[in-house]
Coordinates of C-alpha atoms in Angstrom, one line a residue:
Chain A
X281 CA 37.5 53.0 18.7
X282 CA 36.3 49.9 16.8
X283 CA 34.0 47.3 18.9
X284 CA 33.5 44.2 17.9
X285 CA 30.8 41.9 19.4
X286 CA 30.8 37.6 18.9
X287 CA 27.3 36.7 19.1
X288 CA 24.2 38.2 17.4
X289 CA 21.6 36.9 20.3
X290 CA 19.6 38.6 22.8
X291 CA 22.6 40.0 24.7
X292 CA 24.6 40.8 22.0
X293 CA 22.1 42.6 19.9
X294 CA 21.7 44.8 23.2
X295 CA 24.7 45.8 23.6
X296 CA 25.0 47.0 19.8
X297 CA 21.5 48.7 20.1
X298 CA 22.5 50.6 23.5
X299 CA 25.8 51.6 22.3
X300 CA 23.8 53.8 19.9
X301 CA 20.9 54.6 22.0
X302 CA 23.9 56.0 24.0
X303 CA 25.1 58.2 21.2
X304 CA 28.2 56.1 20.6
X305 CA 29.0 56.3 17.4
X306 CA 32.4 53.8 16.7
X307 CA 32.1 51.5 14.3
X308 CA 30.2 48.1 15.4
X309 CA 30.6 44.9 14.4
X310 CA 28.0 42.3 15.7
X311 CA 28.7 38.8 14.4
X312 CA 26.1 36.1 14.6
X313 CA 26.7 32.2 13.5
X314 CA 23.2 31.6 12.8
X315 CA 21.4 32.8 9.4
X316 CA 19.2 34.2 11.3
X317 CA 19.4 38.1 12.0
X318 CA 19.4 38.6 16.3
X319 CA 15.6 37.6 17.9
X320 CA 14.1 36.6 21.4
X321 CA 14.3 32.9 22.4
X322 CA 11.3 32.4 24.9
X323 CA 8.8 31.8 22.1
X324 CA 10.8 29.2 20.8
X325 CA 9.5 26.7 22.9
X326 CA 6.1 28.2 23.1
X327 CA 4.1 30.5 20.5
X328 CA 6.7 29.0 17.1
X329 CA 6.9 25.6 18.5
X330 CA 3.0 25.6 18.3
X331 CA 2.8 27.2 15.0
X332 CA 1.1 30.6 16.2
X333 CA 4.1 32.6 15.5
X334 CA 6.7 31.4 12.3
X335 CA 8.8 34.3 13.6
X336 CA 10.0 35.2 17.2
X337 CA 10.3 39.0 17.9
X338 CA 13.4 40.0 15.8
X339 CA 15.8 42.2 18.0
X340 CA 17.6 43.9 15.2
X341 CA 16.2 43.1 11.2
X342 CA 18.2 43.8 8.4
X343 CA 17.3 47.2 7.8
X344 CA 17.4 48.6 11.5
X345 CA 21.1 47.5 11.6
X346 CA 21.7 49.7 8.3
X347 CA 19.7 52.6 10.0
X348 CA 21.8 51.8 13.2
X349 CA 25.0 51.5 11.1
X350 CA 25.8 48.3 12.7
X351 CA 28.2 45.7 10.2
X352 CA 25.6 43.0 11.5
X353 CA 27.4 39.5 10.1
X354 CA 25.1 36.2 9.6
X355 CA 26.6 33.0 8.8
X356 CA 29.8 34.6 10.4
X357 CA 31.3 32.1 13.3
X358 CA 34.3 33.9 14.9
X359 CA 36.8 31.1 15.5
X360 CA 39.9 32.4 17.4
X361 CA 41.0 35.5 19.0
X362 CA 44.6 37.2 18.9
X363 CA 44.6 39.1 21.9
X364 CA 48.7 40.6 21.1
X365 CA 47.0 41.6 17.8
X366 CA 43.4 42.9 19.1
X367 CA 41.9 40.7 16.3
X368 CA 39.5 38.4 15.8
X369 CA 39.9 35.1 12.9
X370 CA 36.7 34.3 11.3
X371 CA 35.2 30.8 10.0
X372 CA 35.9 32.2 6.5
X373 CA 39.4 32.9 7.4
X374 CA 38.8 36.7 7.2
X375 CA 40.5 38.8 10.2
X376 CA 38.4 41.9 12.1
X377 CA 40.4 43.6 14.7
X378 CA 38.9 45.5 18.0
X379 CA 39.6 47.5 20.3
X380 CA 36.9 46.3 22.5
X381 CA 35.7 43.0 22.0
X382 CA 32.3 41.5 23.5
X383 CA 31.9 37.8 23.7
X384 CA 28.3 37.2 23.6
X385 CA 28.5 33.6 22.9
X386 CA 26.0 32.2 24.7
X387 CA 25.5 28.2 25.3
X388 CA 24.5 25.3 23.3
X389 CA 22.1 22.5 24.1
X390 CA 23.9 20.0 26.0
X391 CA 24.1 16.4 24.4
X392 CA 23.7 13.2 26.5
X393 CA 26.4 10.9 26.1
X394 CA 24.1 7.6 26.0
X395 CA 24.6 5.1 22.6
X396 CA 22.1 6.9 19.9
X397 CA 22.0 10.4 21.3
X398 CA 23.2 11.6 18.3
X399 CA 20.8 10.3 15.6
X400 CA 18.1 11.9 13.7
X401 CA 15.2 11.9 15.7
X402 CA 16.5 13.2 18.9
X403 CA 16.3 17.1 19.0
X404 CA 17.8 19.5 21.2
X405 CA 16.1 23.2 21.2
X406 CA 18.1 26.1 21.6
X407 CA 17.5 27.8 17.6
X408 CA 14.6 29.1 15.7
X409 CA 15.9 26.2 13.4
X410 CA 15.9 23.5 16.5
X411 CA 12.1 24.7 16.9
X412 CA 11.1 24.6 13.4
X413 CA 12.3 21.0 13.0
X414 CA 10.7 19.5 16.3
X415 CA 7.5 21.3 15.4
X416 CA 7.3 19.1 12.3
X417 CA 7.2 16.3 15.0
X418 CA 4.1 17.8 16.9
X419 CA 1.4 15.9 15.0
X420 CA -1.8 14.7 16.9
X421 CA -1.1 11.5 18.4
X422 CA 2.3 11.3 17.5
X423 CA 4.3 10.2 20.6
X424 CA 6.9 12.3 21.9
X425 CA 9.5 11.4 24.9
X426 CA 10.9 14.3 26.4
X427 CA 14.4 14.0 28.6
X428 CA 14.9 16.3 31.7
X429 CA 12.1 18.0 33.8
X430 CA 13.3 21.5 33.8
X431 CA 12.0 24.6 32.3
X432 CA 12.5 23.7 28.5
X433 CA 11.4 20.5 28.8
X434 CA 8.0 21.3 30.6
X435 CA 7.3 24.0 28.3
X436 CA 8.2 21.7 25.1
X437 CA 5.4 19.1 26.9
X438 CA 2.8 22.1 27.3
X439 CA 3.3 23.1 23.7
X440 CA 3.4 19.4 22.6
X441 CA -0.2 18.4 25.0
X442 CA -1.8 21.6 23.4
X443 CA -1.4 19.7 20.0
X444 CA -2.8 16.5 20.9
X445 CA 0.7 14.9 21.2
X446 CA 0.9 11.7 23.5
X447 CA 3.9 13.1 25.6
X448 CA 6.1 11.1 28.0
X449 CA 8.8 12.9 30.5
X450 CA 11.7 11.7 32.3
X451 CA 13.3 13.4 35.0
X452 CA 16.4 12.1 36.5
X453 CA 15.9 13.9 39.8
X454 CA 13.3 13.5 42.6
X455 CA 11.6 16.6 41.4
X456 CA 10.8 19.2 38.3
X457 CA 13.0 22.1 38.0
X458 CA 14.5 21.3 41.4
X459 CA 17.2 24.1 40.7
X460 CA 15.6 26.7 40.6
X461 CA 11.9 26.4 42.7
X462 CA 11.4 24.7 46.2
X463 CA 10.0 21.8 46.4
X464 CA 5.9 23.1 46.4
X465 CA 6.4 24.7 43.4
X466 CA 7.6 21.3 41.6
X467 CA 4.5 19.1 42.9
X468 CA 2.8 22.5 41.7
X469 CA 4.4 21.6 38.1
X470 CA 3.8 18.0 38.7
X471 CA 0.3 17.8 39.3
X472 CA -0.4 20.3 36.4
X473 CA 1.5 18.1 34.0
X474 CA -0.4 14.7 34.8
X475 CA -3.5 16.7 34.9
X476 CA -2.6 17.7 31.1
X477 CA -1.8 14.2 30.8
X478 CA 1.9 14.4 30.6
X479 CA 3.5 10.8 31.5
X480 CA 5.7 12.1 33.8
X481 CA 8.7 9.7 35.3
X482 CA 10.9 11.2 38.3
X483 CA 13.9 9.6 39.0
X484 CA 13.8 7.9 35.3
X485 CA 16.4 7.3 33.1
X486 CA 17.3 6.7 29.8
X487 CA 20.6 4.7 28.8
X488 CA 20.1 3.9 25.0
X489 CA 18.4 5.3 22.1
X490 CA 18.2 2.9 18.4
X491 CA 16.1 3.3 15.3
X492 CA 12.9 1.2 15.3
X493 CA 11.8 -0.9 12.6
X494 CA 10.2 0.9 10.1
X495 CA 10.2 4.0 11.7
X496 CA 10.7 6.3 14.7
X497 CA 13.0 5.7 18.1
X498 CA 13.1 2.8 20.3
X499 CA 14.3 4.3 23.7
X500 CA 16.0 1.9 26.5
X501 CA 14.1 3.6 29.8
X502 CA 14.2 2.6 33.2
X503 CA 10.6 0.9 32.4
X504 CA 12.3 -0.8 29.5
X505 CA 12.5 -0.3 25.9
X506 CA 9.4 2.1 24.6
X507 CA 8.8 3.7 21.4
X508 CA 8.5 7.3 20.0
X509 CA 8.7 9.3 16.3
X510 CA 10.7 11.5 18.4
X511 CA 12.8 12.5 21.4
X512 CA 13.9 15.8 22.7
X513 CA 16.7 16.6 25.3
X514 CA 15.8 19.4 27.6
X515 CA 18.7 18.7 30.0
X516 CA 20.6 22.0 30.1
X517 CA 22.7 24.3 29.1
X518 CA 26.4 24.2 28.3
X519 CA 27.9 28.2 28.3
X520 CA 30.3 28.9 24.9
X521 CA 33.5 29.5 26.4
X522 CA 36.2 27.9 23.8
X523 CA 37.1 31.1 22.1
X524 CA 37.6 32.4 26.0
X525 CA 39.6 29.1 27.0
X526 CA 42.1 29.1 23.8
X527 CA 42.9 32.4 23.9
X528 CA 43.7 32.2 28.0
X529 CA 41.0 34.3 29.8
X530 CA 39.9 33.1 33.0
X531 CA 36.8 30.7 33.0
X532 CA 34.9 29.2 35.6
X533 CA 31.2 28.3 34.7
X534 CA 31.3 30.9 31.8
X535 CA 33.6 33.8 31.2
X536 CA 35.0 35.2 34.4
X537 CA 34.1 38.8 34.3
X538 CA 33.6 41.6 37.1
X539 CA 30.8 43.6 38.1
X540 CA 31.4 45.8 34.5
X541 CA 31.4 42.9 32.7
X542 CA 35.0 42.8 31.8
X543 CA 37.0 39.7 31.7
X544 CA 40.6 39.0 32.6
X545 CA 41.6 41.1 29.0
X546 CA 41.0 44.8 29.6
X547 CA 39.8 45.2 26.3
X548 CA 37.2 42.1 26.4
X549 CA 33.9 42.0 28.4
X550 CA 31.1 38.8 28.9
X551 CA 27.6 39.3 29.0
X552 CA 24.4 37.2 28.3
X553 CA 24.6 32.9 29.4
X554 CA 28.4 32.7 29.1
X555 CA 29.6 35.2 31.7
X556 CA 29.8 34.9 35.4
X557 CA 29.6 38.0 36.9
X558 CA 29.4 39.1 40.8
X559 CA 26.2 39.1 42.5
X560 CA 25.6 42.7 42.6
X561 CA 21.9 43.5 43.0
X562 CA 20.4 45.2 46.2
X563 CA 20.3 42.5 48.8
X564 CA 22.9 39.9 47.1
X565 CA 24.6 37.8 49.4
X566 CA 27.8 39.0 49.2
X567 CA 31.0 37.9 47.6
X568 CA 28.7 35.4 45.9
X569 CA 28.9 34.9 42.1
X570 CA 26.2 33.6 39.2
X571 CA 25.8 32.6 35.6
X572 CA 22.5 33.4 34.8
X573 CA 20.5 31.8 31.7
X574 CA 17.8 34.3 31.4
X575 CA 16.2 36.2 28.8
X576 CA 16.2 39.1 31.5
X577 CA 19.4 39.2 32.2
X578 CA 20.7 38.7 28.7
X579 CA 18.7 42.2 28.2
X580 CA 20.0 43.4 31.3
X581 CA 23.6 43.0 31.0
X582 CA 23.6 43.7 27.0
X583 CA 22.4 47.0 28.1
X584 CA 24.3 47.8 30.8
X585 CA 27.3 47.3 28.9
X586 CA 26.6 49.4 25.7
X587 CA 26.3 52.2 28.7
X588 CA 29.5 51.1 30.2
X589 CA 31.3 51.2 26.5
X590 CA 29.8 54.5 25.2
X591 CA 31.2 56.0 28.8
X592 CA 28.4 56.3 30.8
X593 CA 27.7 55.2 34.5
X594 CA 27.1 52.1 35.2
X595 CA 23.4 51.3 36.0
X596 CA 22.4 49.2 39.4
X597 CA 22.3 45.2 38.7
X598 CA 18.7 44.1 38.7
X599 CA 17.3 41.0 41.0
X600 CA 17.8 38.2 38.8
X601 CA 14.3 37.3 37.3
X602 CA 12.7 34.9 34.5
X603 CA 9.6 33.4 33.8
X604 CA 7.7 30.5 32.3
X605 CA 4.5 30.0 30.5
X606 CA 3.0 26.7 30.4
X607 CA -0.4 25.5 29.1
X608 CA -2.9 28.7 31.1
X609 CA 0.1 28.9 33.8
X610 CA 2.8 32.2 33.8
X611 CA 4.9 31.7 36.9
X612 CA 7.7 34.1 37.2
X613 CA 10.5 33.8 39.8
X614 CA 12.1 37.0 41.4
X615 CA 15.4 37.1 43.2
X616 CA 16.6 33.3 44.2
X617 CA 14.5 31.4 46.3
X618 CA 16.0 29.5 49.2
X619 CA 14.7 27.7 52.2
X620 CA 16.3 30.6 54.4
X621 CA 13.6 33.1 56.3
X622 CA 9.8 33.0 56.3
X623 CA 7.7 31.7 53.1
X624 CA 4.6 33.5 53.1
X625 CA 1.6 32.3 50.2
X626 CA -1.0 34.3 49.2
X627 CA -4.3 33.2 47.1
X628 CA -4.2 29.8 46.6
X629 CA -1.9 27.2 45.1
X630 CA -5.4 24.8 43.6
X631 CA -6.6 28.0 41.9
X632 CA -3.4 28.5 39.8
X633 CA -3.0 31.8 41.3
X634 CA -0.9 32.3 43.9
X635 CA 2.6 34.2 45.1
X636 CA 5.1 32.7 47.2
X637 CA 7.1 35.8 49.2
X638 CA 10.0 34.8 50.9
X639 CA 11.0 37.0 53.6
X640 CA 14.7 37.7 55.0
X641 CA 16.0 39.9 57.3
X642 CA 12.7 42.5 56.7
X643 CA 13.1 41.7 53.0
X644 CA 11.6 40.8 50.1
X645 CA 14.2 37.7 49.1
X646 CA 12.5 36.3 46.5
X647 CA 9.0 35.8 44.9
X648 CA 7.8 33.1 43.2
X649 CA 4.3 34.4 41.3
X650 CA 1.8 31.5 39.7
X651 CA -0.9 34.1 37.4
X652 CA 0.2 37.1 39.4
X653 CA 2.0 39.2 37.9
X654 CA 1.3 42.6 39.5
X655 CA 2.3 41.5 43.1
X656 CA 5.8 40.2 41.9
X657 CA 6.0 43.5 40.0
X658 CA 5.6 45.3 43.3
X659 CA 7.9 43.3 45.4
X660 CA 10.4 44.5 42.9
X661 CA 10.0 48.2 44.2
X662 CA 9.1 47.2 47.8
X663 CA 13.2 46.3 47.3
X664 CA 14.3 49.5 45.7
X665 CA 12.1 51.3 48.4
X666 CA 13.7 49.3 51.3
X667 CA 10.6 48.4 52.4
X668 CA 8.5 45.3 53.5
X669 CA 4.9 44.3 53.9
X670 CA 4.1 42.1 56.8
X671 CA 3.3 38.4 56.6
X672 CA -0.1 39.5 57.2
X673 CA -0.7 42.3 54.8
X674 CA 0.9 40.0 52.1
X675 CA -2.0 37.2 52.6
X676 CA -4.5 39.2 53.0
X677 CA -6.5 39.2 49.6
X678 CA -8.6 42.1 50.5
X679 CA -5.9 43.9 50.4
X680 CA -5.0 45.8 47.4
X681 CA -1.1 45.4 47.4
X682 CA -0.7 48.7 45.5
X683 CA -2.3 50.7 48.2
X684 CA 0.6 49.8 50.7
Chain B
X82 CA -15.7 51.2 16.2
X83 CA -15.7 54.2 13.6
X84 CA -13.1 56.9 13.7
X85 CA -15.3 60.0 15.3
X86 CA -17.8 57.6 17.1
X87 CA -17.9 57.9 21.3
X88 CA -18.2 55.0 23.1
X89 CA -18.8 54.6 26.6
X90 CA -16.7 52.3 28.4
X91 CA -16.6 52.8 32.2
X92 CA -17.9 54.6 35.0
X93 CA -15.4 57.4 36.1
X94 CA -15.2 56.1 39.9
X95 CA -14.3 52.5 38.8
X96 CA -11.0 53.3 37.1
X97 CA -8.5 53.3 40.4
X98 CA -6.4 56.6 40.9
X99 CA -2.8 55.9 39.9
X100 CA -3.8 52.5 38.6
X101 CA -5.8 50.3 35.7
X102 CA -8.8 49.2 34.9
X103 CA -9.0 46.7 31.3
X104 CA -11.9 47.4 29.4
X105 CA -13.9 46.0 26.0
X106 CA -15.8 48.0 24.4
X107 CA -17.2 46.5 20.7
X108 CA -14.7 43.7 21.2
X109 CA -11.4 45.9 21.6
X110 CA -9.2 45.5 24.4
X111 CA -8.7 49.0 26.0
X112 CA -6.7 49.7 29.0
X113 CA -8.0 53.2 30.9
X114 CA -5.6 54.7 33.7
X115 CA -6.4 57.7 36.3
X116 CA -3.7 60.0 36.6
X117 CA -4.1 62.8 38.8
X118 CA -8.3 62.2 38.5
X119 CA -7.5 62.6 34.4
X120 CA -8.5 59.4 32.6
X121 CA -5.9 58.2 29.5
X122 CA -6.6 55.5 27.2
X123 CA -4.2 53.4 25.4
X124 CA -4.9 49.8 23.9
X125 CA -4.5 47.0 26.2
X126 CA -2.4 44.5 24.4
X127 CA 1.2 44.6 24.9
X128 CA 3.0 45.7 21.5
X129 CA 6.5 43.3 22.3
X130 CA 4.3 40.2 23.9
X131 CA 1.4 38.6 24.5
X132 CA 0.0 40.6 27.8
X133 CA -2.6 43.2 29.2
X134 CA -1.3 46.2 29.7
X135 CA -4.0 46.7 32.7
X136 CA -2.4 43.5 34.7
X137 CA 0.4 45.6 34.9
X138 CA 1.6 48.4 37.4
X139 CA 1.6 52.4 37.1
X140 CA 5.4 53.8 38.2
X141 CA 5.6 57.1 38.9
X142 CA 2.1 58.2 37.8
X143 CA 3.4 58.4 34.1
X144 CA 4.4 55.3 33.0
X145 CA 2.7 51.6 32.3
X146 CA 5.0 48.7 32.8
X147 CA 3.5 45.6 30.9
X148 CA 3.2 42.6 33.6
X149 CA 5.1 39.9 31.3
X150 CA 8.7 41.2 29.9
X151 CA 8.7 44.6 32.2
X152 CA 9.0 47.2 28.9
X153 CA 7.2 51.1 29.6
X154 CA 5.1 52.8 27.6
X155 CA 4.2 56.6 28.2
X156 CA 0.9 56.6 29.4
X157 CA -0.1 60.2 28.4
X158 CA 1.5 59.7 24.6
X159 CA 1.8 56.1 23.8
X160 CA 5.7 56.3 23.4
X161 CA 7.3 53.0 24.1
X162 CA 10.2 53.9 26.5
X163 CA 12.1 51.1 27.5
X164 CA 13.3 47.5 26.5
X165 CA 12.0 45.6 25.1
X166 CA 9.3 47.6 24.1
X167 CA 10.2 49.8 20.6
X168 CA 6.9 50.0 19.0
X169 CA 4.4 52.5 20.6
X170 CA 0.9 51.7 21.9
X171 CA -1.8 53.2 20.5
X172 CA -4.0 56.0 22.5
X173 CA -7.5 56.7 22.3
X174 CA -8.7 59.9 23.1
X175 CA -10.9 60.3 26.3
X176 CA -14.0 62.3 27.2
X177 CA -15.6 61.8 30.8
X178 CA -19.4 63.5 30.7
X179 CA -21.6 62.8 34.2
X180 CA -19.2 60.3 35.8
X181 CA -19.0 58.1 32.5
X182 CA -15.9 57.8 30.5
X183 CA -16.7 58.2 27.0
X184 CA -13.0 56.7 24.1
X185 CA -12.9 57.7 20.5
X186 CA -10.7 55.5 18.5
X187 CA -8.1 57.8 17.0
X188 CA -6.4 56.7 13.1
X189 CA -3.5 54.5 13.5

């Protein structure tokens, strides 16, 4: 049994290291298209934007894939597959064949489509290379315009504030990371932003983008024509599917896969950004599907399926969670919030330290947690417990949560 | 802190059963935990990310899960024992005399 897997990122890289951590011992091929070997994303925008780290945590270095006899491929884009053949085409023109293959392709930056997107000067972030060139841009009172007012873009603004960078944002919607958060948790994110001293434009736009005279970008805004030295686009994420598209799997927002994480080919499975995959955890609405984008469940899923292929059991799907770090802010999100049920806050949101519990049905649905950790930690087993705090235990704050 | 020195860090009643309590002696960072009434010390600082080990939650009275990515670590030994943690934490040994917890930094 030879298993091959197309992409060396976070998911990828799990699946090769739980295949062995399994005691599978089939030859592994994990192919990555960046020079990079596999490392963690989340401090791209944070600690190696700001120069504190070079090097994100590396997932799987040079030597531990000898040690792990793993034929770990950089500079190595896969390009087609042959599913008749069980093979995979290289960049190179070089051929490996599989008899499992894992797409672990992840997503790219998505690119606006306005006149001047495209030229030098306008970053997106999605590689340790994307960081290292817009942190040559982070000088003190540089100015920086950053488009779209979700997670990547707010953190790029922390890191870029916490260098004495003049930062502007514009968000096209009525409110910040308004997919993923209610609404109190965006004026949250708002007001901590202008407080930094952020610029921050809702319902903004930007339609063209030239090269100044002399130097740096003049950008057409809804306010009219402004300049920057540079511009980054933090305005989501597009999933890799071509390789699934021309060789005919199914694809609908990602790679269609089922609750194992194989696709329409018995002998390929999806994990990481590019696959979506039933809802599946305790309390999931049902019949319900997802494509998550999170360092979690790229972790997760890599896992789960290096279980699945050395033959073990499949594990229980975890609550889908993330988090965020921004300026002296973590806020980490548990489960998917919703307006549904009873929203129940404790501490307090002016402190920066507060948990939003929403409750369904005598459950835990989701928790939004602002610089507290440890309760969100313990909603998590309140759910594998089947068990729920009331409204009132969970505001009281002289009550030690962990005693309940 | 030299290798064989004691240094007293805490009172024994104010580390919580089944739970943390961070601590800095001489500058380190030092996570205590009460297991059964036995106190273990482990450095606080997360070895994968940036975090205190003592903001995080004690599962099934053996194991430390750090607050920020979720990995384990063995309280009793140290050993890192589940993603994304692989690099163990370091443990200091412990010595409670008269209600006072005493930790001697072991060699690395």
């Amino acid at each position: 049994m030879k298993i091959v897997i197309v992409g060396a990122g976070q998911a990828g890289a799990w699946v090769a290291r739980s295949l062995r951590q399994e005691g599978c011992g089939a030859p592994v091929v994990l192919l990555g298209d960046e020079r990079h070997p596999p490392y963690e994303r989340p401090p791209l925008s944070k600690e190696v934007m700001a120069g504190k780290d070079a090097h994100p945590p590396c997932l799987m270095s040079k030597e531990q894939a000898r040690e792990l006899d793993i034929d770990l491929r950089l500079n190595t884009a896969a390009v087609s597959i042959d599913r008749l053949r069980q093979a995979v085409t290289l960049q190179d023109g070089g051929e490996v064949g599989y008899d499992y293959l894992v797409l672990a392709t992840g997503g790219r930056a998505r690119r606006a489509d306005f006149p001047g997107a495209g030229l030098a000067g306008v970053y997106t972030l999605r590689s340790l290379d994307d960081a290292a060139a817009i942190r040559q841009k982070l000088v003190p009172g540089r100015r920086l315009l950053i488009l779209g007012g979700g997670w990547i873009g707010l953190e790029v603004a922390a890191t870029a504030r916490r260098l004495g960078v003049e930062v502007m944002l514009i968000e096209s919607g009525p409110r910040l990371c308004a997919r993923s958060v209610p609404p109190v948790i965006s004026d949250f994110l708002l007001h901590l932003h202008r407080r930094e001293g952020v610029d921050v434009h809702l319902m903004g736009s930007v339609s063209k983008v030239e090269l100044a005279p002399g130097s740096g970008l003049a950008v057409h805004t809804h306010q009219g024509v402004r300049h920057f030295d540079a511009m980054v686009l933090g305005i989501g994420l597009d999933p890799n599917i071509d390789l699934a598209v021309s060789c005919g799997l199914a694809v609908d927002n990602g790679v269609f896969v089922d609750e194992r994480g194989q696709t329409s080919d018995p002998r390929i499975f999806a994990v990481g950004d590019v696959a979506n995959q039933p809802c599946a955890w305790i309390g999931a609405p049902g019949g319900a599907r997802i494509r998550l984008e999170s360092w979690a469940n790229a972790q997760g899923q890599g896992i789960a399926l290096g279980r699945i292929l050395a033959g073990r059991q499949d594990a229980q799907q975890d609550q889908p969670w993330f988090w965020s770090d921004q300026y002296d802010v973590n806020l980490q999100v548990l489960g998917m919030p919703s307006g549904a049920g009873t929203h129940v806050l404790r501490g307090s949101v002016e402190d920066a330290r507060f948990c939003m519990f929403q409750l369904v049905d005598q459950r835990v649905q989701s928790v939004i947690a602002v610089n507290m950790p440890k309760e969100l930690k313990l909603a998590k087993r309140w759910n594998k417990q089947g068990r729920c705090p009331s409204p009132a235990e969970l505001q009281d704050l002289t009550l030690r949560l962990e005693r309940l | 802190m030299g290798a064989s020195e004691w240094v007293r860090v805490a009172v024994y009643d104010d580390v919580p059963e089944d739970s943390t309590l961070g601590v800095e002696p001489d500058g380190m960072s030092i996570c205590l935990y009460k297991l059964s009434g036995e106190v273990f010390a482990t450095d606080n600082k997360c070895t994968h990310g940036d975090a205190d080990l003592s903001d995080g939650l004690v599962l099934d009275g053996a194991l430390i899960e750090c607050p920020l990515h979720e990995g384990t670590f063995d309280i009793r030994t140290g050993k890192a024992m589940s993603a994304p943690c692989d690099r163990d934490i370091r443990c200091h040994a412990v010595r409670v005399e008269e209600g006072v917890v005493f930790i001697r930094s072991l060699p690395e």
